[in-house]
mmCIF file of C-alpha atoms in Angstrom:
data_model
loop_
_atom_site.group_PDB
_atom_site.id
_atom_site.type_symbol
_atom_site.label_atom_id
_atom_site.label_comp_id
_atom_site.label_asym_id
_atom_site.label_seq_id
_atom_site.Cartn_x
_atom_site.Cartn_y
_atom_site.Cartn_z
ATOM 1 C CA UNK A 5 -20.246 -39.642 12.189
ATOM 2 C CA UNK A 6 -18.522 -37.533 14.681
ATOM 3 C CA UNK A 7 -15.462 -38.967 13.912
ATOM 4 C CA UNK A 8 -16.372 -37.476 10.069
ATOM 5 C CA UNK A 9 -17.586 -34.102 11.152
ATOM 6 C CA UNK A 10 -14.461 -34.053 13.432
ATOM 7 C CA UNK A 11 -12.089 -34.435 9.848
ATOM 8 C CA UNK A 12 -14.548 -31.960 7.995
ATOM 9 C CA UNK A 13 -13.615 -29.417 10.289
ATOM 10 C CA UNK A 14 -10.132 -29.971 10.120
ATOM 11 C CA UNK A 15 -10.155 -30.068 6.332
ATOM 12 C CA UNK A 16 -9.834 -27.361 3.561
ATOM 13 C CA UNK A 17 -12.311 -28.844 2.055
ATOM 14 C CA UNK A 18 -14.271 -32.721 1.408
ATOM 15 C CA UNK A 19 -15.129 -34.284 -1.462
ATOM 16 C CA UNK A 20 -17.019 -37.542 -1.639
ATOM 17 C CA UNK A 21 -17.523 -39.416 -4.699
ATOM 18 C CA UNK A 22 -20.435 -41.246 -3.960
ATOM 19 C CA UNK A 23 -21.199 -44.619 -6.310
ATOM 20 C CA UNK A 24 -25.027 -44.704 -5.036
ATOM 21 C CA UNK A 25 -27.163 -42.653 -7.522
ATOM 22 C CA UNK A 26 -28.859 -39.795 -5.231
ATOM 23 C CA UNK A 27 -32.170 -41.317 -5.246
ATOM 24 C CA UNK A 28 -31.094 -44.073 -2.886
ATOM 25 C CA UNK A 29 -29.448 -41.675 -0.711
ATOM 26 C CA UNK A 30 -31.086 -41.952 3.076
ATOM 27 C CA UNK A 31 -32.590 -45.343 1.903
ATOM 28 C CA UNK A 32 -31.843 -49.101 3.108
ATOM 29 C CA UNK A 33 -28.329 -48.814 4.990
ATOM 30 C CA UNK A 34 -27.269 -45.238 3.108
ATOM 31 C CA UNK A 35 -26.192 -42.889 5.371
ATOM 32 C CA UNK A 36 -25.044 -40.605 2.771
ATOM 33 C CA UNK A 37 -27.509 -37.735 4.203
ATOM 34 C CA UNK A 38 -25.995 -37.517 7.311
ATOM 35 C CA UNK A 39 -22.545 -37.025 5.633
ATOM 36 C CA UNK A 40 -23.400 -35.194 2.871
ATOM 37 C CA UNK A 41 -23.807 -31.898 5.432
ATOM 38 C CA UNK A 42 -20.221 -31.962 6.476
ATOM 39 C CA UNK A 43 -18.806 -32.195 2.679
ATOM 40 C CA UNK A 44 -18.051 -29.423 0.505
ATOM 41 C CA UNK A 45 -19.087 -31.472 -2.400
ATOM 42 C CA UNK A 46 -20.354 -34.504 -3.240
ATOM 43 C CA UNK A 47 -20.881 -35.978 -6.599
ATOM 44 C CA UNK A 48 -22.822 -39.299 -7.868
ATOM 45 C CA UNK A 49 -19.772 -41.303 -9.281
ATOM 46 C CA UNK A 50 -20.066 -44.605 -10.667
ATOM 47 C CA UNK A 51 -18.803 -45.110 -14.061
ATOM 48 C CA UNK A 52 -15.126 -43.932 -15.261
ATOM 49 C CA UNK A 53 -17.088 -40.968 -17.604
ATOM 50 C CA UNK A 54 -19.069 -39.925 -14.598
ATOM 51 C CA UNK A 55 -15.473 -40.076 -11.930
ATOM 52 C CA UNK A 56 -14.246 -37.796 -15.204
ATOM 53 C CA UNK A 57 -16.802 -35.314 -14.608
ATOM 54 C CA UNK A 58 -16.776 -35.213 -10.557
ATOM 55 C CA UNK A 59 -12.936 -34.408 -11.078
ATOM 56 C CA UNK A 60 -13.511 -31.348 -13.640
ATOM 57 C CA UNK A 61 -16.422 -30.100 -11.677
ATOM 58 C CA UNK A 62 -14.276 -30.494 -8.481
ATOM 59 C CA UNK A 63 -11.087 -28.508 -9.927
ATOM 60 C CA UNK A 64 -13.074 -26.336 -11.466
ATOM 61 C CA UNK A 65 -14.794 -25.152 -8.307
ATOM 62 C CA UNK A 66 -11.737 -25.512 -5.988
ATOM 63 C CA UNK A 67 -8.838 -25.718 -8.194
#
C-alpha cells in the first residue's frame, strides 16, 4: 500500500477499473478500500459494456 500511495502521489491522476462489484469491496481478501483513497477514480468494471462506460466517464471527467 505504500508502495501505491507512493505512485498516487507521483501521478496526474489514478484510475482503477475494478472487476469486483462495490458491495464486496473491504470483504474476504478485497483491499479495494484501502486503495480506493489514493485514486482519483475508480469504477466497477467487469463486462466489455461496463469497461465502455468507465472509459467515457473517465475522459469525460479528465479528458
Amino acid at each position: 500500500l505504500d508502495i501505491f500511495a507512493e505512485l498516487a502521489e507521483r501521478s496526474k491522476r489514478l484510475v482503477w477499473l475494478c472487476p469486483e462489484p462495490p458491495a464486496r469491496w473491504g470483504t474476504g481478501d478485497s483491499c479495494m478500500l484501502q486503495y480506493r483513497p489514493h485514486c482519483t477514480h475508480v469504477s466497477h468494471c467487469a463486462s466489455a459494456v461496463e469497461l465502455e462506460r468507465a472509459i467515457d466517464e473517465a475522459l469525460a471527467a479528465y479528458g
